[in-house]
Short mmCIF file of C-alpha atoms in Angstrom, two decimals:
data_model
loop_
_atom_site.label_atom_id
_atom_site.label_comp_id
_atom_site.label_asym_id
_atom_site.label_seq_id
_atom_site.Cartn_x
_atom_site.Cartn_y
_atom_site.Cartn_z
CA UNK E 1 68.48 -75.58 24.90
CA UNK E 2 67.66 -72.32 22.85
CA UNK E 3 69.30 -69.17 23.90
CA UNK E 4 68.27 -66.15 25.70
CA UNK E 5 68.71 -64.56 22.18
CA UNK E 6 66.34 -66.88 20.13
CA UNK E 7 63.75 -67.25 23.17
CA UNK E 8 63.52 -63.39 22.76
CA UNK E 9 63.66 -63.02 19.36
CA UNK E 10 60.99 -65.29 18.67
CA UNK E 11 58.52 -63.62 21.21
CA UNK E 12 56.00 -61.65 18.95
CA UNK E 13 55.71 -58.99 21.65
CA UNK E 14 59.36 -58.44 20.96
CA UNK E 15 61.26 -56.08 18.04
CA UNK E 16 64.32 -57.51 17.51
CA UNK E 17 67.18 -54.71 16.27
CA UNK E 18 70.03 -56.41 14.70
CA UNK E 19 69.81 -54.95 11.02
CA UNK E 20 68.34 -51.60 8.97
CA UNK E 21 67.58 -48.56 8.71
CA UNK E 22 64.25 -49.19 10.06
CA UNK E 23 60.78 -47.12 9.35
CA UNK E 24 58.57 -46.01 12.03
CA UNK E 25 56.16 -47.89 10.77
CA UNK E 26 58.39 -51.48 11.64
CA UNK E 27 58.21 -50.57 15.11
CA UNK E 28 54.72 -49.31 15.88
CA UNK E 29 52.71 -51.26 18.20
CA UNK E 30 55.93 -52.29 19.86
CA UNK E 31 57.02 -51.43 23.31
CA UNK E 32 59.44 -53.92 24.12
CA UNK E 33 62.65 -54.28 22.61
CA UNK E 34 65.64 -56.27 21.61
CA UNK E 35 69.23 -54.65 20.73
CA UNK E 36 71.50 -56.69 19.33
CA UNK E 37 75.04 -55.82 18.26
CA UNK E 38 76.76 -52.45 17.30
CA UNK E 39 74.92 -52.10 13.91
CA UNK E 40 71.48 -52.71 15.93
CA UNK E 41 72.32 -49.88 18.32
CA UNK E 42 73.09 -47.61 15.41
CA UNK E 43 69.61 -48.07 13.91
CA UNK E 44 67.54 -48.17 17.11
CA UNK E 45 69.44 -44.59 18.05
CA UNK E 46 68.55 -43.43 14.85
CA UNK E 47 64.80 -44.61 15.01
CA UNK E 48 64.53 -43.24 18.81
CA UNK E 49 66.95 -40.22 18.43
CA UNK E 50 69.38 -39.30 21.66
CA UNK E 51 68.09 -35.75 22.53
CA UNK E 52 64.42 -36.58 22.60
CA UNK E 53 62.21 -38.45 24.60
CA UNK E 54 60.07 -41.42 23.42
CA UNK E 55 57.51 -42.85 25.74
CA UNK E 56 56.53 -45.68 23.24
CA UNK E 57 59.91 -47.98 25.12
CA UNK E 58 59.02 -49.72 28.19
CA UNK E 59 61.20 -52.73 28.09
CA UNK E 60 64.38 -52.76 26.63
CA UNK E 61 67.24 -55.70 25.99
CA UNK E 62 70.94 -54.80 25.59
CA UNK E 63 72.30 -57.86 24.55
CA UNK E 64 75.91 -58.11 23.04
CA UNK E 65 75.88 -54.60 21.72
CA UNK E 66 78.25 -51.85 22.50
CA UNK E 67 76.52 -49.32 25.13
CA UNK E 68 78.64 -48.40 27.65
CA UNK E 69 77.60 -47.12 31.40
CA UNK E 70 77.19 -43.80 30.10
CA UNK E 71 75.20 -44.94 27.76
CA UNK E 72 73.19 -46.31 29.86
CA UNK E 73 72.70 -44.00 32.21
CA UNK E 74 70.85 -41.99 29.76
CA UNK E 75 68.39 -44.13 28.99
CA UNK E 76 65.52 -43.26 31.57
CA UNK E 77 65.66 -39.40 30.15
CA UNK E 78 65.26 -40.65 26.75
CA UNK E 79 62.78 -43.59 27.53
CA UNK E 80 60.74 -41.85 30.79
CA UNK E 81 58.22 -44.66 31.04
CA UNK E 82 61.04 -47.52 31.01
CA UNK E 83 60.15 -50.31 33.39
CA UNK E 84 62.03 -53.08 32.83
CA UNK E 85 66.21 -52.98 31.50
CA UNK E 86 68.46 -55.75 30.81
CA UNK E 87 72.24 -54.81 30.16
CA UNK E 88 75.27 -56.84 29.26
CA UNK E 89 78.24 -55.15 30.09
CA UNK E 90 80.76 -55.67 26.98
CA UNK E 91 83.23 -53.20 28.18
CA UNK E 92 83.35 -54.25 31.90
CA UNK E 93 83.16 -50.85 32.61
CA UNK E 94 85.63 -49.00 35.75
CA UNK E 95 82.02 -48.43 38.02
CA UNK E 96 84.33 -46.32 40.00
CA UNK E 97 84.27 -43.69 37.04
CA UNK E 98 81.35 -43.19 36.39
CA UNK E 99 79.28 -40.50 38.33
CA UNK E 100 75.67 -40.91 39.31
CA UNK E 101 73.77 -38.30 41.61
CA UNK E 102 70.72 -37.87 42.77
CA UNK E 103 68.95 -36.32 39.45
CA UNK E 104 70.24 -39.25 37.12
CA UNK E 105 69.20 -41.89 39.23
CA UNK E 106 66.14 -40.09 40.44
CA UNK E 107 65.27 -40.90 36.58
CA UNK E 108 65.51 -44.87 37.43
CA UNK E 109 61.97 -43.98 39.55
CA UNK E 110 59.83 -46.31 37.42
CA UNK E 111 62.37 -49.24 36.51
CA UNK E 112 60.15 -52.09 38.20
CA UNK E 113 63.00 -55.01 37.04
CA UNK E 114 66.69 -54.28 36.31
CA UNK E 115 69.72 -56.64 34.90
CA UNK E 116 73.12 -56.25 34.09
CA UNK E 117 75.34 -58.97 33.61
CA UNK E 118 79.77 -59.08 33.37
CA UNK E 119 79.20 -56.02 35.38
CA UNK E 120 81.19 -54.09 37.85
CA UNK E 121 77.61 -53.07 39.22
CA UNK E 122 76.15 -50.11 37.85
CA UNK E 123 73.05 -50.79 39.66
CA UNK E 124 74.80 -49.79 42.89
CA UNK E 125 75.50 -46.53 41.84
CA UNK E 126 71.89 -46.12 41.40
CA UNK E 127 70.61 -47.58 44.20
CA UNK E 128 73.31 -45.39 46.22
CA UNK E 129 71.12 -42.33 45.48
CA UNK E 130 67.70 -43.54 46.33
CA UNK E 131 66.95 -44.28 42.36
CA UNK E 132 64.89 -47.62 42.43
CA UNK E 133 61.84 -46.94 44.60
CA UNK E 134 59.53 -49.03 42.46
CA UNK E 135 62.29 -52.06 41.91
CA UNK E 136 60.82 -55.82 42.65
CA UNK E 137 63.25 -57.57 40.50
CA UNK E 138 67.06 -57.49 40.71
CA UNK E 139 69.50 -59.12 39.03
CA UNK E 140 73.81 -58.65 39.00
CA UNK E 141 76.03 -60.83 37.68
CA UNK E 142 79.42 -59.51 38.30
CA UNK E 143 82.51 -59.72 35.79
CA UNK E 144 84.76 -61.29 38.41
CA UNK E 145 84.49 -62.34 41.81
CA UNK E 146 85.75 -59.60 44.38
CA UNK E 147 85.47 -59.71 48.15
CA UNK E 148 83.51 -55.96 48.32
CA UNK E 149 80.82 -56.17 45.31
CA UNK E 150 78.11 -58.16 46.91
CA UNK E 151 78.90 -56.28 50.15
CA UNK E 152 78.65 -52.91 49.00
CA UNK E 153 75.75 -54.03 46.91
CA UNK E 154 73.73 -55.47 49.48
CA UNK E 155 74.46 -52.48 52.02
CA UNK E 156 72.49 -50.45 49.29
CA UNK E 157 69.31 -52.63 48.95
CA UNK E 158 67.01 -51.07 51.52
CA UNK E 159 67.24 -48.19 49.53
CA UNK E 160 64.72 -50.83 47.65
CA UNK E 161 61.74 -51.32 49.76
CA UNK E 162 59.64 -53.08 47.49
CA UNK E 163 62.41 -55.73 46.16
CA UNK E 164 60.95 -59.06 46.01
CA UNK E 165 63.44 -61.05 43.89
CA UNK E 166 67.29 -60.75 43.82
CA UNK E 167 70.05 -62.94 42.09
CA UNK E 168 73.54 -61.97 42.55
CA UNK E 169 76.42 -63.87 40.96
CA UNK E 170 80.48 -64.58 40.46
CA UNK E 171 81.12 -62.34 44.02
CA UNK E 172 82.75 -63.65 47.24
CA UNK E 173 80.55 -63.91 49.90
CA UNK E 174 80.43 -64.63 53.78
CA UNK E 175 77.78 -65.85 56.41
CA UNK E 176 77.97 -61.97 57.26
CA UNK E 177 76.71 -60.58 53.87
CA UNK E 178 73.72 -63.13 54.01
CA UNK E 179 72.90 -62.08 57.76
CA UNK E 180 73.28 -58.55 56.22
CA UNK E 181 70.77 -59.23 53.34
CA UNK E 182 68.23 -60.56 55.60
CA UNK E 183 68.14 -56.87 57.13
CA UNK E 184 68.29 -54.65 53.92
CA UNK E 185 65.90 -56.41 52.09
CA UNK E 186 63.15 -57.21 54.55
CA UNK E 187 60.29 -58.09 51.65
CA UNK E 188 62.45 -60.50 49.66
CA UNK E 189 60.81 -63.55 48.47
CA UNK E 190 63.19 -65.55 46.36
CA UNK E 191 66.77 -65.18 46.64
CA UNK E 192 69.08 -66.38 43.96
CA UNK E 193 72.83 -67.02 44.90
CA UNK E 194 75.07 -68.15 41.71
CA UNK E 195 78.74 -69.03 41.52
CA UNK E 196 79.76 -68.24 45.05
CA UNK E 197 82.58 -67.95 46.88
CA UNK E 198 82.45 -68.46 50.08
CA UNK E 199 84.37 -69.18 53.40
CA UNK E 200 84.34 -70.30 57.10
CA UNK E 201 84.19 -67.23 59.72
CA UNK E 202 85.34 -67.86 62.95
CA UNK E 203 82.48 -66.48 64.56
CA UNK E 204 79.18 -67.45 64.70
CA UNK E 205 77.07 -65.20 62.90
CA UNK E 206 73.78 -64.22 64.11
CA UNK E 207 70.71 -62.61 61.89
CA UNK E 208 66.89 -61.48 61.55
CA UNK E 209 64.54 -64.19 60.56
CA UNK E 210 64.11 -63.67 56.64
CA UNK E 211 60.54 -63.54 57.13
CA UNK E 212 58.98 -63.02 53.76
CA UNK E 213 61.41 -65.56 51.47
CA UNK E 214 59.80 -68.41 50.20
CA UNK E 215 62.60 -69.80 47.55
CA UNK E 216 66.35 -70.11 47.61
CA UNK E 217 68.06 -71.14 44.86
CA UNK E 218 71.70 -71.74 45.34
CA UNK E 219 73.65 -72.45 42.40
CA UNK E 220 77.58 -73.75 42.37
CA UNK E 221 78.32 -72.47 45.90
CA UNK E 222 82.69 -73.03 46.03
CA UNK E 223 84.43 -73.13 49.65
CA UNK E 224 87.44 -71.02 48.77
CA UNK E 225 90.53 -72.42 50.25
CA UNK E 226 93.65 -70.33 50.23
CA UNK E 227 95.87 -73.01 49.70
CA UNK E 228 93.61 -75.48 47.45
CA UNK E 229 91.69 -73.07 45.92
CA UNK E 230 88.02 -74.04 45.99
CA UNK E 231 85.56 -76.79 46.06
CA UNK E 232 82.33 -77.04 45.45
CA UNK E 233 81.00 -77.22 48.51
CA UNK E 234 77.93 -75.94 50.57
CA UNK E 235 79.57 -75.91 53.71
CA UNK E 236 77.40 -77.62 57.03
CA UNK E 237 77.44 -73.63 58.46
CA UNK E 238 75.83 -72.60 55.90
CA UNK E 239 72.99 -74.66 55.79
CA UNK E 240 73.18 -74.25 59.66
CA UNK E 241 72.33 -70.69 58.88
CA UNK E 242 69.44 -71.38 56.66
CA UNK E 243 68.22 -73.86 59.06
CA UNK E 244 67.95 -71.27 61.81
CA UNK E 245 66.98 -68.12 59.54
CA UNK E 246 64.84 -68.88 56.96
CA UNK E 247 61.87 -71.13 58.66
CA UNK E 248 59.45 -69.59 56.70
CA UNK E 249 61.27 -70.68 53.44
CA UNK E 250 58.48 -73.16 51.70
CA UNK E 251 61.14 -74.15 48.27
CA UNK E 252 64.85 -75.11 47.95
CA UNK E 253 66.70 -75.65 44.73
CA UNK E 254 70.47 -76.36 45.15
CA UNK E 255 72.98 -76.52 41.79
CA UNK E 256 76.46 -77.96 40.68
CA UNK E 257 77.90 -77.99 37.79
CA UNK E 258 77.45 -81.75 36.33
CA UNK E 259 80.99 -81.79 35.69
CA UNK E 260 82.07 -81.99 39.02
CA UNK E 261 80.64 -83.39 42.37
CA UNK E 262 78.77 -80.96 44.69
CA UNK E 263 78.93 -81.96 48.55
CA UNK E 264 75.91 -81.00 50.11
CA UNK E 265 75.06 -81.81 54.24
CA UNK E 266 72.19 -81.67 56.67
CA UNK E 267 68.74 -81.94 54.47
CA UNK E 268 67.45 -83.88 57.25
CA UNK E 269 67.94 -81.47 59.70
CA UNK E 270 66.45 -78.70 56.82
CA UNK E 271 63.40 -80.63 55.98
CA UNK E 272 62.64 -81.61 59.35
CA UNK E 273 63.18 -78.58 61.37
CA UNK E 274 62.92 -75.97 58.79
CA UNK E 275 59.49 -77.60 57.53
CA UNK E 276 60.92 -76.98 53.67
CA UNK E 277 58.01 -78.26 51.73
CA UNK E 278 60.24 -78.65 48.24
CA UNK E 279 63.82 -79.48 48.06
CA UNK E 280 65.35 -80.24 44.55
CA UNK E 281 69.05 -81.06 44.42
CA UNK E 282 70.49 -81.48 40.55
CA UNK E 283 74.06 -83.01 40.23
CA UNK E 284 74.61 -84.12 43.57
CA UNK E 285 75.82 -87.43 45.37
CA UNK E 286 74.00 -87.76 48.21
CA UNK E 287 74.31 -90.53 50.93
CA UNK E 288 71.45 -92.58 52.13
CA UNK E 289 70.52 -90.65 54.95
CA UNK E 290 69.43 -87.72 53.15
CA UNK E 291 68.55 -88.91 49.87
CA UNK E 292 64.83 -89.69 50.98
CA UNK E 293 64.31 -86.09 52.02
CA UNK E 294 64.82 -84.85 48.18
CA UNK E 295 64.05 -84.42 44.68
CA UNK E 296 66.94 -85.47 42.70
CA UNK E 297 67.31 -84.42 39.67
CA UNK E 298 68.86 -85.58 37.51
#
């Protein structure tokens, strides 16, 4: 399967930054761009100076380079049209030290789709100070699983009204957070859950109806155990919860890694009483109950 990088690189929309100097005249015509590694930085800073502002960058691709946070959050003064940002996070930057207020994420207006990935969740800080009014598309994939990042993210996404899509990845996560997600982000329409880890409350846990979300996608959700560790496991409650709270949700897609055995239970009970149209399971063993309720694949 090609790579992000060569899907990206061979896009003819796309100027790919990896070597130089460049002219002006390689990157007219171009308003999306690809950064890749330190000396690619160095010669897209020098063709689109720090200091000034260039209106020609609309979508821009960090990929394995060296821009920190700070770096980052400049980018929106120099680039003022920028609508779309992707970020990976090579320094797994201390979120906690780096300041955002209201005037540098007020420049984050326009951003219509933002990623960051092995990230302590920069977007947060943005989103903490009203910055993505305009945002449909979310995506955070943290650096390591911690009990408060998806939390403290999700408490922030009605500052989002328009968000339509949202993955979040590598965080803990409880019932709770999802029942909290149904009420921040009230327009949502596919929801993306990777590399979960999750565990039984002892209450039940109550929520909205998701109205508006048509496709989940949950991707190697792990049980945490305190004792065993995890397996990779979709627990019943969970799909209890979906089952009650998302009946208007038309497509279901549901990952393991093909390495190991996912457990998954009740897709009779989803297909019949949540009327899912589309349910794809890949890796699973199923038994014979539910298997005629599915698309297996493989």
């Amino acid at each position: 399967m090609p790579s992000r990088k060569d899907i990206l690189s061979s896009d003819p929309n796309t100027k790919t930054i990896e070597f130089g100097p460049l002219s002006n005249a390689e990157v007219n015509g171009f308003n999306k761009f690809l950064v890749i590694n330190k000396k690619g930085l160095t010669f897209f800073d020098e063709i689109f100076p720090v200091g000034s502002t260039h209106e020609q960058v609309r979508i821009l691709y960090l990929l394995t380079t060296e821009a920190t946070a700070a770096y980052v959050l400049t980018l929106p003064e120099r680039f003022p049209d920028l609508q779309e940002f992707h970020w990976i996070d090579a320094y797994n930057t201390d979120i906690a030290k780096i300041e955002v207020d209201e005037q540098k994420a007020k420049l984050w207006e326009k951003v219509v789709i933002f990623k960051e990935e092995q990230s302590q969740g920069i977007s947060k800080k943005i989103l903490e100070h009203n910055g993505f009014p305009n945002l449909a598309e979310l995506s955070v994939d943290y650096y390591s699983p911690s009990e408060n990042n998806g939390k403290q993210l999700i408490e922030q996404l009605d500052k989002a009204p328009k968000l339509e899509k949202l993955k979040v990845g590598n965080m803990e996560m409880l019932l709770s957070d999802l029942a909290l997600l149904n009420g921040k982000a009230r327009n949502l329409e596919t929801l993306h859950l990777s590399n979960i880890w999750h565990r039984k409350e002892k209450d039940n846990v109550s929520s909205i109806v998701a109205e508006n979300l048509k496709h989940l996608k949950l991707e190697d959700m792990k049980r945490k155990d305190e004792t065993l560790g995890y397996k990779l496991k979709l627990e019943p409650h969970w799909m209890n919860f979906i089952i009650d709270y998302f009946t208007k949700m038309e497509k279901l897609t549901i990952y393991h890694d093909p390495h190991q055995n996912g457990e998954v239970t009740k897709i009779r009970d989803l297909k019949e009483h949540a009327k899912v149209n589309y349910i794809t399971l890949i890796n699973h063993c199923l038994d014979k109950e539910n298997v005629k309720y599915v698309t297996i694949n493989p």
